């Protein structure tokens, strides 16, 4: 099933040699691997963001692709190192620390195996406890992607239900009102991507051009409240005006046409950033 494609993600950035070391280890295992980068700009230690970016990306890659995701604040601890086999027959090599949350919820996971570090770790790295991205994940990912390692030989299988999952904010539906959270940003443009799915938003029977009262809280502190137009695309409102839209992942987004909503109103992301959308 392996297709020689290896996709890397981390919170390492590109200011030093960490990512390059991972690439080098992978190429030592199989010099003809096709290595690509999802992102290495995950906010440091932000496991949720790593989970979300995988969800945003994996379904657009071919069956058999191997992903390595390393956002690992618990490196060197007793957290498991695992490989997940998705319902779309792709491999994800990652710490079992919540990174698989969105994949399990929205893509589906068929099986999970714990990486046996006695077999599937670079030789002579046993005394290095802080760079599993290089010594365990890139190495194992390259072996899987190249077909040099079968999934059944990764290590012992354990229950999919046993993986670590991050808490998820559930959408609340009321009459003419819907509540969710600001999950993540469309970083470069500063748009807010919420946890509210398109089908959930449609319970308000929205029509393009309708206006909704949007309220954003950081915990209990009111951060933003205004009437916002629902549009098909950003150009449906004047430059500098806010807009509600459905993003590429079929979630409700909130943007400013040719501006950054996040910067304009100092909005962050995470379960404490709640959003309410009320039909006027």
CSV table of N, CA and C in Angstrom, one decimal, residues 53-162:
chain,number,residue,atom,x,y,z
A,53,UNK,N,-4.5,20.7,11.5
A,53,UNK,CA,-3.8,20.9,10.2
A,53,UNK,C,-3.7,19.5,9.4
A,54,UNK,N,-3.6,18.4,10.2
A,54,UNK,CA,-3.7,17.1,9.6
A,54,UNK,C,-5.0,16.9,9.0
A,55,UNK,N,-6.1,17.2,9.7
A,55,UNK,CA,-7.5,17.1,9.3
A,55,UNK,C,-7.7,17.9,8.0
A,56,UNK,N,-7.1,19.1,8.0
A,56,UNK,CA,-7.3,20.0,6.9
A,56,UNK,C,-6.7,19.5,5.6
A,57,UNK,N,-5.7,18.5,5.7
A,57,UNK,CA,-4.8,18.2,4.6
A,57,UNK,C,-4.9,16.8,4.1
A,58,UNK,N,-5.1,15.8,5.0
A,58,UNK,CA,-4.8,14.4,4.6
A,58,UNK,C,-5.7,13.9,3.5
A,59,UNK,N,-7.0,14.3,3.5
A,59,UNK,CA,-7.9,13.7,2.5
A,59,UNK,C,-7.6,14.2,1.1
A,60,UNK,N,-6.7,15.1,0.9
A,60,UNK,CA,-6.3,15.6,-0.4
A,60,UNK,C,-5.0,14.9,-0.9
A,61,UNK,N,-4.5,13.9,-0.2
A,61,UNK,CA,-3.4,13.1,-0.6
A,61,UNK,C,-3.8,11.7,-0.9
A,62,UNK,N,-3.0,11.1,-1.8
A,62,UNK,CA,-3.4,9.7,-2.3
A,62,UNK,C,-3.4,8.7,-1.2
A,63,UNK,N,-4.1,7.6,-1.4
A,63,UNK,CA,-4.1,6.5,-0.6
A,63,UNK,C,-2.7,5.9,-0.5
A,64,UNK,N,-2.3,5.5,0.7
A,64,UNK,CA,-0.9,5.0,0.9
A,64,UNK,C,0.1,6.1,1.4
A,65,UNK,N,-0.3,7.3,1.4
A,65,UNK,CA,0.6,8.4,1.8
A,65,UNK,C,0.9,8.3,3.3
A,66,UNK,N,2.2,8.5,3.7
A,66,UNK,CA,2.6,8.5,5.1
A,66,UNK,C,2.8,9.9,5.6
A,67,UNK,N,2.2,10.2,6.7
A,67,UNK,CA,2.4,11.5,7.3
A,67,UNK,C,3.2,11.4,8.6
A,68,UNK,N,4.1,12.3,8.9
A,68,UNK,CA,4.8,12.3,10.2
A,68,UNK,C,4.4,13.7,10.8
A,69,UNK,N,3.8,13.6,12.0
A,69,UNK,CA,3.5,14.9,12.7
A,69,UNK,C,4.1,14.9,14.0
A,70,UNK,N,4.9,15.9,14.3
A,70,UNK,CA,5.7,15.9,15.5
A,70,UNK,C,5.4,17.3,16.2
A,71,UNK,N,4.4,17.3,17.1
A,71,UNK,CA,4.2,18.4,18.0
A,71,UNK,C,4.1,17.7,19.4
A,72,UNK,N,5.2,17.8,20.1
A,72,UNK,CA,5.5,16.8,21.1
A,72,UNK,C,6.1,17.4,22.4
A,73,UNK,N,5.3,18.2,23.1
A,73,UNK,CA,5.8,18.8,24.4
A,73,UNK,C,6.1,17.7,25.4
A,74,UNK,N,5.6,16.5,25.3
A,74,UNK,CA,5.9,15.5,26.2
A,74,UNK,C,7.0,14.5,25.8
A,75,UNK,N,7.9,15.0,24.8
A,75,UNK,CA,9.0,14.2,24.3
A,75,UNK,C,9.8,13.6,25.5
A,76,UNK,N,10.1,12.3,25.4
A,76,UNK,CA,11.0,11.7,26.5
A,76,UNK,C,10.2,11.2,27.7
A,77,UNK,N,8.9,11.5,27.7
A,77,UNK,CA,8.0,11.0,28.8
A,77,UNK,C,7.5,9.6,28.4
A,78,UNK,N,6.5,9.2,29.1
A,78,UNK,CA,5.9,7.8,28.9
A,78,UNK,C,4.8,7.9,27.9
A,79,UNK,N,4.5,9.0,27.2
A,79,UNK,CA,3.5,9.0,26.2
A,79,UNK,C,3.9,8.0,25.0
A,80,UNK,N,2.9,7.4,24.4
A,80,UNK,CA,3.2,6.4,23.4
A,80,UNK,C,3.6,7.1,22.1
A,81,UNK,N,4.5,6.4,21.3
A,81,UNK,CA,4.7,6.8,19.9
A,81,UNK,C,3.9,5.8,19.0
A,82,UNK,N,3.1,6.3,18.1
A,82,UNK,CA,2.2,5.4,17.4
A,82,UNK,C,2.2,5.6,15.9
A,83,UNK,N,1.6,4.6,15.2
A,83,UNK,CA,1.2,4.8,13.8
A,83,UNK,C,-0.3,4.5,13.7
A,84,UNK,N,-1.0,5.4,13.1
A,84,UNK,CA,-2.5,5.2,12.9
A,84,UNK,C,-2.7,4.9,11.4
A,85,UNK,N,-3.6,3.9,11.2
A,85,UNK,CA,-4.0,3.6,9.8
A,85,UNK,C,-5.4,4.2,9.7
A,86,UNK,N,-5.5,5.2,8.8
A,86,UNK,CA,-6.8,5.9,8.6
A,86,UNK,C,-7.8,5.1,7.8
A,87,UNK,N,-9.1,5.5,7.8
A,87,UNK,CA,-10.1,4.8,7.0
A,87,UNK,C,-9.8,5.0,5.5
A,88,UNK,N,-9.0,6.0,5.1
A,88,UNK,CA,-8.6,6.2,3.8
A,88,UNK,C,-7.2,5.6,3.4
A,89,UNK,N,-6.8,4.7,4.3
A,89,UNK,CA,-5.6,3.9,4.1
A,89,UNK,C,-4.3,4.8,3.9
A,90,UNK,N,-4.2,5.7,4.8
A,90,UNK,CA,-3.0,6.5,5.0
A,90,UNK,C,-2.4,6.2,6.4
A,91,UNK,N,-1.1,6.4,6.5
A,91,UNK,CA,-0.5,6.3,7.8
A,91,UNK,C,-0.2,7.6,8.4
A,92,UNK,N,-0.3,7.7,9.7
A,92,UNK,CA,0.1,8.9,10.5
A,92,UNK,C,1.0,8.5,11.6
A,93,UNK,N,2.2,8.9,11.6
A,93,UNK,CA,3.2,8.6,12.6
A,93,UNK,C,3.3,9.8,13.5
A,94,UNK,N,3.1,9.6,14.8
A,94,UNK,CA,3.0,10.7,15.7
A,94,UNK,C,3.0,10.3,17.1
A,95,UNK,N,3.2,11.2,18.1
A,95,UNK,CA,3.0,10.9,19.5
A,95,UNK,C,1.5,10.7,19.7
A,96,UNK,N,1.2,9.8,20.7
A,96,UNK,CA,-0.2,9.7,21.1
A,96,UNK,C,-0.5,10.7,22.2
A,97,UNK,N,-0.7,11.9,21.8
A,97,UNK,CA,-0.9,13.0,22.8
A,97,UNK,C,-2.1,13.9,22.5
A,98,UNK,N,-2.9,13.4,21.6
A,98,UNK,CA,-4.1,14.2,21.1
A,98,UNK,C,-4.0,14.6,19.7
A,99,UNK,N,-2.8,14.4,19.0
A,99,UNK,CA,-2.7,14.8,17.6
A,99,UNK,C,-3.7,14.1,16.7
A,100,UNK,N,-4.1,12.9,17.1
A,100,UNK,CA,-5.0,12.1,16.2
A,100,UNK,C,-6.5,12.4,16.5
A,101,UNK,N,-6.8,13.4,17.3
A,101,UNK,CA,-8.2,13.7,17.7
A,101,UNK,C,-9.0,14.0,16.5
A,102,UNK,N,-8.7,15.0,15.7
A,102,UNK,CA,-9.5,15.4,14.5
A,102,UNK,C,-9.6,14.3,13.5
A,103,UNK,N,-8.5,13.6,13.3
A,103,UNK,CA,-8.5,12.5,12.3
A,103,UNK,C,-9.5,11.4,12.7
A,104,UNK,N,-9.5,11.1,14.0
A,104,UNK,CA,-10.4,10.0,14.5
A,104,UNK,C,-11.8,10.5,14.3
A,105,UNK,N,-12.1,11.8,14.6
A,105,UNK,CA,-13.5,12.3,14.7
A,105,UNK,C,-14.0,12.5,13.3
A,106,UNK,N,-13.2,13.0,12.3
A,106,UNK,CA,-13.7,13.4,11.0
A,106,UNK,C,-13.2,12.6,9.8
A,107,UNK,N,-12.2,11.9,10.0
A,107,UNK,CA,-11.7,11.0,8.9
A,107,UNK,C,-11.9,9.5,9.2
A,108,UNK,N,-11.6,9.2,10.4
A,108,UNK,CA,-11.7,7.8,10.8
A,108,UNK,C,-10.4,7.0,10.9
A,109,UNK,N,-10.2,6.2,11.9
A,109,UNK,CA,-9.0,5.4,12.1
A,109,UNK,C,-9.4,4.0,12.2
A,110,UNK,N,-8.8,3.1,11.4
A,110,UNK,CA,-9.0,1.7,11.4
A,110,UNK,C,-8.3,0.9,12.5
A,111,UNK,N,-7.0,1.3,12.7
A,111,UNK,CA,-6.1,0.6,13.6
A,111,UNK,C,-5.0,1.5,14.0
A,112,UNK,N,-4.5,1.2,15.2
A,112,UNK,CA,-3.4,1.9,15.8
A,112,UNK,C,-2.3,0.9,16.3
A,113,UNK,N,-1.1,1.2,16.1
A,113,UNK,CA,0.0,0.3,16.6
A,113,UNK,C,1.0,1.2,17.3
A,114,UNK,N,1.5,0.8,18.5
A,114,UNK,CA,2.6,1.5,19.2
A,114,UNK,C,3.9,1.1,18.5
A,115,UNK,N,4.7,2.1,18.3
A,115,UNK,CA,6.0,1.9,17.7
A,115,UNK,C,6.9,1.2,18.7
A,116,UNK,N,7.4,0.0,18.2
A,116,UNK,CA,8.4,-0.7,19.1
A,116,UNK,C,9.7,-0.1,18.9
A,117,UNK,N,10.2,0.7,19.9
A,117,UNK,CA,11.5,1.4,19.7
A,117,UNK,C,12.7,0.5,19.7
A,118,UNK,N,12.5,-0.8,20.1
A,118,UNK,CA,13.6,-1.7,20.1
A,118,UNK,C,14.0,-2.0,18.6
A,119,UNK,N,12.9,-2.1,17.8
A,119,UNK,CA,13.1,-2.4,16.4
A,119,UNK,C,13.1,-1.2,15.4
A,120,UNK,N,12.2,-0.2,15.8
A,120,UNK,CA,11.9,0.8,14.8
A,120,UNK,C,12.4,2.2,15.4
A,121,UNK,N,13.7,2.2,15.6
A,121,UNK,CA,14.4,3.4,16.0
A,121,UNK,C,15.8,3.4,15.4
A,122,UNK,N,16.3,4.6,15.0
A,122,UNK,CA,17.6,4.6,14.5
A,122,UNK,C,18.6,4.0,15.5
A,123,UNK,N,19.6,3.3,15.0
A,123,UNK,CA,20.6,2.7,15.8
A,123,UNK,C,21.4,3.8,16.5
A,124,UNK,N,21.9,3.4,17.7
A,124,UNK,CA,22.8,4.3,18.5
A,124,UNK,C,22.2,5.7,18.8
A,125,UNK,N,20.8,5.7,19.0
A,125,UNK,CA,20.2,7.0,19.5
A,125,UNK,C,19.5,6.8,20.8
A,126,UNK,N,19.7,5.6,21.4
A,126,UNK,CA,19.0,5.3,22.6
A,126,UNK,C,19.2,6.3,23.8
A,127,UNK,N,20.3,7.0,23.8
A,127,UNK,CA,20.6,8.0,24.8
A,127,UNK,C,20.1,9.4,24.5
A,128,UNK,N,19.5,9.5,23.3
A,128,UNK,CA,18.9,10.8,23.0
A,128,UNK,C,17.4,10.8,23.3
A,129,UNK,N,16.9,11.6,24.2
A,129,UNK,CA,15.6,11.6,24.7
A,129,UNK,C,14.7,12.7,24.1
A,130,UNK,N,15.3,13.6,23.4
A,130,UNK,CA,14.5,14.9,23.1
A,130,UNK,C,14.3,15.1,21.6
A,131,UNK,N,14.7,14.1,20.7
A,131,UNK,CA,14.5,14.4,19.3
A,131,UNK,C,13.9,13.1,18.7
A,132,UNK,N,12.8,12.7,19.2
A,132,UNK,CA,12.1,11.5,18.6
A,132,UNK,C,11.6,11.8,17.2
A,133,UNK,N,11.4,13.1,16.8
A,133,UNK,CA,11.0,13.4,15.5
A,133,UNK,C,12.0,12.9,14.5
A,134,UNK,N,13.3,13.0,14.8
A,134,UNK,CA,14.4,12.5,13.9
A,134,UNK,C,14.5,11.0,14.1
A,135,UNK,N,14.7,10.5,15.4
A,135,UNK,CA,15.2,9.2,15.7
A,135,UNK,C,14.1,8.1,15.6
A,136,UNK,N,12.8,8.5,15.8
A,136,UNK,CA,11.7,7.5,15.8
A,136,UNK,C,10.7,7.8,14.7
A,137,UNK,N,10.2,9.0,14.6
A,137,UNK,CA,9.1,9.3,13.7
A,137,UNK,C,9.5,9.4,12.2
A,138,UNK,N,10.5,10.2,11.9
A,138,UNK,CA,11.0,10.3,10.5
A,138,UNK,C,11.5,9.0,10.1
A,139,UNK,N,12.2,8.3,11.0
A,139,UNK,CA,12.8,7.0,10.6
A,139,UNK,C,11.7,6.0,10.3
A,140,UNK,N,10.7,5.8,11.2
A,140,UNK,CA,9.6,4.9,11.0
A,140,UNK,C,8.8,5.3,9.8
A,141,UNK,N,8.5,6.6,9.7
A,141,UNK,CA,7.7,7.1,8.6
A,141,UNK,C,8.4,6.8,7.2
A,142,UNK,N,9.7,6.9,7.1
A,142,UNK,CA,10.4,6.6,5.9
A,142,UNK,C,10.3,5.1,5.6
A,143,UNK,N,10.4,4.3,6.6
A,143,UNK,CA,10.3,2.8,6.4
A,143,UNK,C,9.0,2.4,5.9
A,144,UNK,N,7.9,3.0,6.5
A,144,UNK,CA,6.6,2.8,6.0
A,144,UNK,C,6.3,3.3,4.6
A,145,UNK,N,6.7,4.5,4.3
A,145,UNK,CA,6.5,5.1,3.0
A,145,UNK,C,7.2,4.3,1.9
A,146,UNK,N,8.3,3.8,2.2
A,146,UNK,CA,9.1,3.1,1.2
A,146,UNK,C,8.7,1.6,1.1
A,147,UNK,N,7.9,1.2,2.0
A,147,UNK,CA,7.5,-0.2,1.9
A,147,UNK,C,8.5,-1.2,2.6
A,148,UNK,N,9.5,-0.6,3.3
A,148,UNK,CA,10.5,-1.4,4.0
A,148,UNK,C,10.0,-1.9,5.3
A,149,UNK,N,8.9,-1.4,5.8
A,149,UNK,CA,8.3,-1.8,7.0
A,149,UNK,C,6.8,-2.0,6.8
A,150,UNK,N,6.2,-3.1,7.1
A,150,UNK,CA,4.8,-3.4,7.1
A,150,UNK,C,4.1,-2.8,8.3
A,151,UNK,N,2.9,-2.4,8.2
A,151,UNK,CA,2.2,-1.8,9.3
A,151,UNK,C,2.1,-2.8,10.5
A,152,UNK,N,1.9,-4.1,10.2
A,152,UNK,CA,1.8,-5.2,11.2
A,152,UNK,C,3.1,-5.3,12.0
A,153,UNK,N,4.2,-4.8,11.4
A,153,UNK,CA,5.5,-5.0,12.1
A,153,UNK,C,6.0,-3.7,12.8
A,154,UNK,N,5.1,-2.7,12.9
A,154,UNK,CA,5.4,-1.4,13.6
A,154,UNK,C,5.6,-1.7,15.1
A,155,UNK,N,4.7,-2.5,15.6
A,155,UNK,CA,4.7,-2.8,17.1
A,155,UNK,C,3.3,-3.3,17.5
A,156,UNK,N,3.0,-3.5,18.7
A,156,UNK,CA,1.8,-4.0,19.2
A,156,UNK,C,0.6,-3.2,18.9
A,157,UNK,N,-0.5,-3.8,18.5
A,157,UNK,CA,-1.8,-3.1,18.2
A,157,UNK,C,-2.5,-2.8,19.5
A,158,UNK,N,-3.2,-1.6,19.6
A,158,UNK,CA,-4.0,-1.4,20.7
A,158,UNK,C,-5.3,-0.7,20.2
A,159,UNK,N,-6.3,-0.6,21.1
A,159,UNK,CA,-7.6,-0.2,20.7
A,159,UNK,C,-7.6,1.3,20.2
A,160,UNK,N,-8.3,1.5,19.1
A,160,UNK,CA,-8.5,2.9,18.6
A,160,UNK,C,-9.2,3.7,19.7
A,161,UNK,N,-10.1,3.1,20.4
A,161,UNK,CA,-10.7,3.9,21.5
A,161,UNK,C,-9.8,4.3,22.6
A,162,UNK,N,-8.6,3.7,22.6
A,162,UNK,CA,-7.6,4.0,23.7
A,162,UNK,C,-6.7,5.2,23.4
